[in-house]
GROMACS .gro file of C-alpha atoms in nm:
model
  202
    1UNK     CA    1 -10.134 -10.753  22.543
    2UNK     CA    2  -9.865 -10.483  22.532
    3UNK     CA    3  -9.533 -10.624  22.509
    4UNK     CA    4  -9.233 -10.482  22.697
    5UNK     CA    5  -8.902 -10.510  22.510
    6UNK     CA    6  -8.570 -10.399  22.658
    7UNK     CA    7  -8.302 -10.373  22.388
    8UNK     CA    8  -7.990 -10.492  22.577
    9UNK     CA    9  -7.722 -10.749  22.497
   10UNK     CA   10  -7.744 -11.074  22.676
   11UNK     CA   11  -7.391 -11.018  22.827
   12UNK     CA   12  -7.461 -10.663  22.952
   13UNK     CA   13  -7.794 -10.804  23.102
   14UNK     CA   14  -7.616 -11.086  23.280
   15UNK     CA   15  -7.363 -10.835  23.426
   16UNK     CA   16  -7.614 -10.583  23.537
   17UNK     CA   17  -7.842 -10.843  23.700
   18UNK     CA   18  -7.544 -11.005  23.892
   19UNK     CA   19  -7.389 -10.682  24.027
   20UNK     CA   20  -7.399 -10.649  24.411
   21UNK     CA   21  -7.619 -10.391  24.575
   22UNK     CA   22  -7.412 -10.085  24.659
   23UNK     CA   23  -7.420  -9.997  25.027
   24UNK     CA   24  -7.523  -9.649  25.135
   25UNK     CA   25  -7.403  -9.433  25.417
   26UNK     CA   26  -7.760  -9.421  25.535
   27UNK     CA   27  -7.811  -9.792  25.534
   28UNK     CA   28  -7.494  -9.992  25.577
   29UNK     CA   29  -7.648 -10.313  25.512
   30UNK     CA   30  -7.717 -10.214  25.152
   31UNK     CA   31  -8.098 -10.240  25.193
   32UNK     CA   32  -8.273  -9.949  25.020
   33UNK     CA   33  -8.614  -9.916  25.176
   34UNK     CA   34  -8.654  -9.571  25.000
   35UNK     CA   35  -8.663  -9.753  24.669
   36UNK     CA   36  -8.996  -9.912  24.766
   37UNK     CA   37  -9.210  -9.646  24.578
   38UNK     CA   38  -8.990  -9.686  24.275
   39UNK     CA   39  -9.036 -10.066  24.265
   40UNK     CA   40  -9.415 -10.031  24.337
   41UNK     CA   41  -9.457  -9.772  24.058
   42UNK     CA   42  -9.244  -9.977  23.807
   43UNK     CA   43  -9.428 -10.315  23.869
   44UNK     CA   44  -9.778 -10.117  23.837
   45UNK     CA   45  -9.658  -9.936  23.520
   46UNK     CA   46  -9.541 -10.278  23.362
   47UNK     CA   47  -9.793 -10.517  23.503
   48UNK     CA   48  -9.829 -10.847  23.327
   49UNK     CA   49  -9.588 -10.739  23.062
   50UNK     CA   50  -9.321 -10.989  22.964
   51UNK     CA   51  -8.956 -10.873  22.933
   52UNK     CA   52  -8.734 -10.967  22.648
   53UNK     CA   53  -8.370 -10.910  22.583
   54UNK     CA   54  -8.212 -10.880  22.233
   55UNK     CA   55  -7.921 -11.117  22.143
   56UNK     CA   56  -7.692 -11.152  21.852
   57UNK     CA   57  -7.880 -11.223  21.534
   58UNK     CA   58  -8.177 -11.018  21.627
   59UNK     CA   59  -8.340 -11.282  21.828
   60UNK     CA   60  -8.524 -11.187  22.140
   61UNK     CA   61  -8.531 -11.405  22.437
   62UNK     CA   62  -8.788 -11.367  22.718
   63UNK     CA   63  -8.671 -11.330  23.075
   64UNK     CA   64  -8.854 -11.600  23.271
   65UNK     CA   65  -8.694 -11.536  23.611
   66UNK     CA   66  -8.926 -11.318  23.800
   67UNK     CA   67  -8.641 -11.146  23.991
   68UNK     CA   68  -8.458 -11.067  23.674
   69UNK     CA   69  -8.774 -10.937  23.493
   70UNK     CA   70  -8.856 -10.720  23.802
   71UNK     CA   71  -8.504 -10.578  23.793
   72UNK     CA   72  -8.543 -10.481  23.427
   73UNK     CA   73  -8.872 -10.321  23.485
   74UNK     CA   74  -8.736 -10.110  23.771
   75UNK     CA   75  -8.439  -9.994  23.558
   76UNK     CA   76  -8.664  -9.908  23.271
   77UNK     CA   77  -8.895  -9.705  23.502
   78UNK     CA   78  -8.591  -9.516  23.647
   79UNK     CA   79  -8.487  -9.433  23.295
   80UNK     CA   80  -8.821  -9.304  23.207
   81UNK     CA   81  -8.828  -9.089  23.513
   82UNK     CA   82  -8.502  -8.933  23.389
   83UNK     CA   83  -8.620  -8.876  23.043
   84UNK     CA   84  -8.944  -8.696  23.171
   85UNK     CA   85  -8.737  -8.487  23.405
   86UNK     CA   86  -8.502  -8.393  23.130
   87UNK     CA   87  -8.796  -8.299  22.908
   88UNK     CA   88  -8.929  -8.073  23.178
   89UNK     CA   89  -8.581  -7.924  23.242
   90UNK     CA   90  -8.334  -7.953  22.952
   91UNK     CA   91  -8.063  -7.804  23.157
   92UNK     CA   92  -8.043  -8.123  23.362
   93UNK     CA   93  -7.818  -8.279  23.109
   94UNK     CA   94  -7.577  -7.982  23.100
   95UNK     CA   95  -7.572  -7.999  23.486
   96UNK     CA   96  -7.513  -8.379  23.487
   97UNK     CA   97  -7.244  -8.358  23.230
   98UNK     CA   98  -7.055  -8.101  23.433
   99UNK     CA   99  -7.065  -8.314  23.739
  100UNK     CA  100  -6.953  -8.622  23.555
  101UNK     CA  101  -6.677  -8.422  23.396
  102UNK     CA  102  -6.539  -8.304  23.733
  103UNK     CA  103  -6.500  -8.666  23.833
  104UNK     CA  104  -6.296  -8.742  23.518
  105UNK     CA  105  -6.425  -9.090  23.440
  106UNK     CA  106  -6.155  -9.292  23.269
  107UNK     CA  107  -6.075  -9.604  23.077
  108UNK     CA  108  -5.831  -9.816  23.261
  109UNK     CA  109  -5.615 -10.097  23.106
  110UNK     CA  110  -5.425 -10.342  23.323
  111UNK     CA  111  -5.176 -10.560  23.135
  112UNK     CA  112  -4.941 -10.827  23.234
  113UNK     CA  113  -4.748 -11.107  23.079
  114UNK     CA  114  -4.705 -11.480  23.190
  115UNK     CA  115  -4.588 -11.810  23.026
  116UNK     CA  116  -4.901 -11.822  22.800
  117UNK     CA  117  -4.847 -11.474  22.656
  118UNK     CA  118  -4.959 -11.124  22.700
  119UNK     CA  119  -5.287 -11.029  22.878
  120UNK     CA  120  -5.492 -10.718  22.950
  121UNK     CA  121  -5.819 -10.626  23.117
  122UNK     CA  122  -6.006 -10.296  23.028
  123UNK     CA  123  -6.271 -10.140  23.269
  124UNK     CA  124  -6.425  -9.813  23.368
  125UNK     CA  125  -6.315  -9.617  23.660
  126UNK     CA  126  -6.573  -9.366  23.731
  127UNK     CA  127  -6.380  -9.144  23.989
  128UNK     CA  128  -6.005  -9.191  23.962
  129UNK     CA  129  -5.931  -8.946  24.235
  130UNK     CA  130  -6.168  -9.137  24.484
  131UNK     CA  131  -5.943  -9.444  24.400
  132UNK     CA  132  -5.612  -9.243  24.462
  133UNK     CA  133  -5.529  -9.250  24.084
  134UNK     CA  134  -5.478  -8.976  23.831
  135UNK     CA  135  -5.585  -8.967  23.485
  136UNK     CA  136  -5.434  -8.972  23.226
  137UNK     CA  137  -5.134  -9.166  23.375
  138UNK     CA  138  -4.936  -9.490  23.331
  139UNK     CA  139  -4.778  -9.669  23.610
  140UNK     CA  140  -4.621 -10.004  23.717
  141UNK     CA  141  -4.814 -10.154  24.024
  142UNK     CA  142  -4.700 -10.445  24.249
  143UNK     CA  143  -4.968 -10.725  24.236
  144UNK     CA  144  -4.974 -10.731  24.615
  145UNK     CA  145  -5.055 -10.356  24.633
  146UNK     CA  146  -5.357 -10.359  24.396
  147UNK     CA  147  -5.583 -10.434  24.696
  148UNK     CA  148  -5.497 -10.081  24.830
  149UNK     CA  149  -5.698  -9.925  24.539
  150UNK     CA  150  -6.065  -9.961  24.631
  151UNK     CA  151  -6.172  -9.952  24.263
  152UNK     CA  152  -5.938 -10.258  24.184
  153UNK     CA  153  -5.944 -10.501  24.478
  154UNK     CA  154  -6.266 -10.675  24.362
  155UNK     CA  155  -6.180 -10.677  23.986
  156UNK     CA  156  -6.196 -11.043  23.847
  157UNK     CA  157  -5.870 -11.009  23.657
  158UNK     CA  158  -5.682 -11.013  23.994
  159UNK     CA  159  -5.769 -11.388  24.031
  160UNK     CA  160  -5.555 -11.446  23.716
  161UNK     CA  161  -5.247 -11.277  23.849
  162UNK     CA  162  -5.117 -11.584  24.041
  163UNK     CA  163  -4.729 -11.581  24.014
  164UNK     CA  164  -4.726 -11.226  23.862
  165UNK     CA  165  -4.528 -10.974  24.058
  166UNK     CA  166  -4.629 -10.647  23.882
  167UNK     CA  167  -4.870 -10.528  23.615
  168UNK     CA  168  -4.878 -10.210  23.396
  169UNK     CA  169  -5.189  -9.990  23.457
  170UNK     CA  170  -5.277  -9.717  23.210
  171UNK     CA  171  -5.566  -9.456  23.245
  172UNK     CA  172  -5.697  -9.227  22.985
  173UNK     CA  173  -5.992  -8.990  23.002
  174UNK     CA  174  -6.315  -9.139  22.877
  175UNK     CA  175  -6.414  -8.966  22.547
  176UNK     CA  176  -6.747  -8.782  22.586
  177UNK     CA  177  -6.879  -8.963  22.271
  178UNK     CA  178  -6.825  -9.288  22.425
  179UNK     CA  179  -7.149  -9.478  22.513
  180UNK     CA  180  -7.032  -9.536  22.855
  181UNK     CA  181  -7.004  -9.157  22.908
  182UNK     CA  182  -7.372  -9.126  22.792
  183UNK     CA  183  -7.460  -9.401  23.026
  184UNK     CA  184  -7.288  -9.203  23.331
  185UNK     CA  185  -7.478  -8.893  23.235
  186UNK     CA  186  -7.819  -9.068  23.203
  187UNK     CA  187  -7.759  -9.227  23.534
  188UNK     CA  188  -7.683  -8.882  23.700
  189UNK     CA  189  -8.007  -8.748  23.545
  190UNK     CA  190  -8.206  -9.045  23.658
  191UNK     CA  191  -8.069  -9.015  24.014
  192UNK     CA  192  -8.194  -8.646  24.033
  193UNK     CA  193  -8.540  -8.768  23.893
  194UNK     CA  194  -8.568  -9.071  24.130
  195UNK     CA  195  -8.496  -8.859  24.439
  196UNK     CA  196  -8.770  -8.609  24.337
  197UNK     CA  197  -9.012  -8.902  24.284
  198UNK     CA  198  -8.933  -9.053  24.624
  199UNK     CA  199  -8.975  -8.719  24.795
  200UNK     CA  200  -9.318  -8.684  24.638
  201UNK     CA  201  -9.426  -9.046  24.744
  202UNK     CA  202  -9.292  -9.039  25.095
   0.00000   0.00000   0.00000
């Protein structure tokens, strides 16, 4: 039996699989019926193949949860569509990079200090302008106003700010040699390929 191995860190896998479904304008409940052809094709392509993730030390752990295994297979199938589309049309990467560059994805760091010392949280903001932020920049923000920024209000670090009045937030443009930049570009390419695949199947 052919074995399917997805090389991902255990932490990254956990975060990816626990992320909420993004709602779309066409389907406000977050249900994506148009993804049905993708799911069907992915499960067919990887039928009866176990899914493993790599963890520290080089060990591989099989994912025995059916829903998690299905999510990995679907994501792998989407990436395979992107690779095939790029092979047919190499300019796709150049076009995707241009679109990502316009959004100015940035690395954000929020820092604060309490009785236990200094703390900081670092994360990616894919589109600072959409979040009413500019990059690069550095500004002090009142904690009770963090919820005004759509890209901040659900961040886990906010739960740690009880008793804190303000934080320092710094943004810097994401380097294009950063692995997260490559991930954004790949996702943009995959989106084009997925849209084409769905149009052909519906």
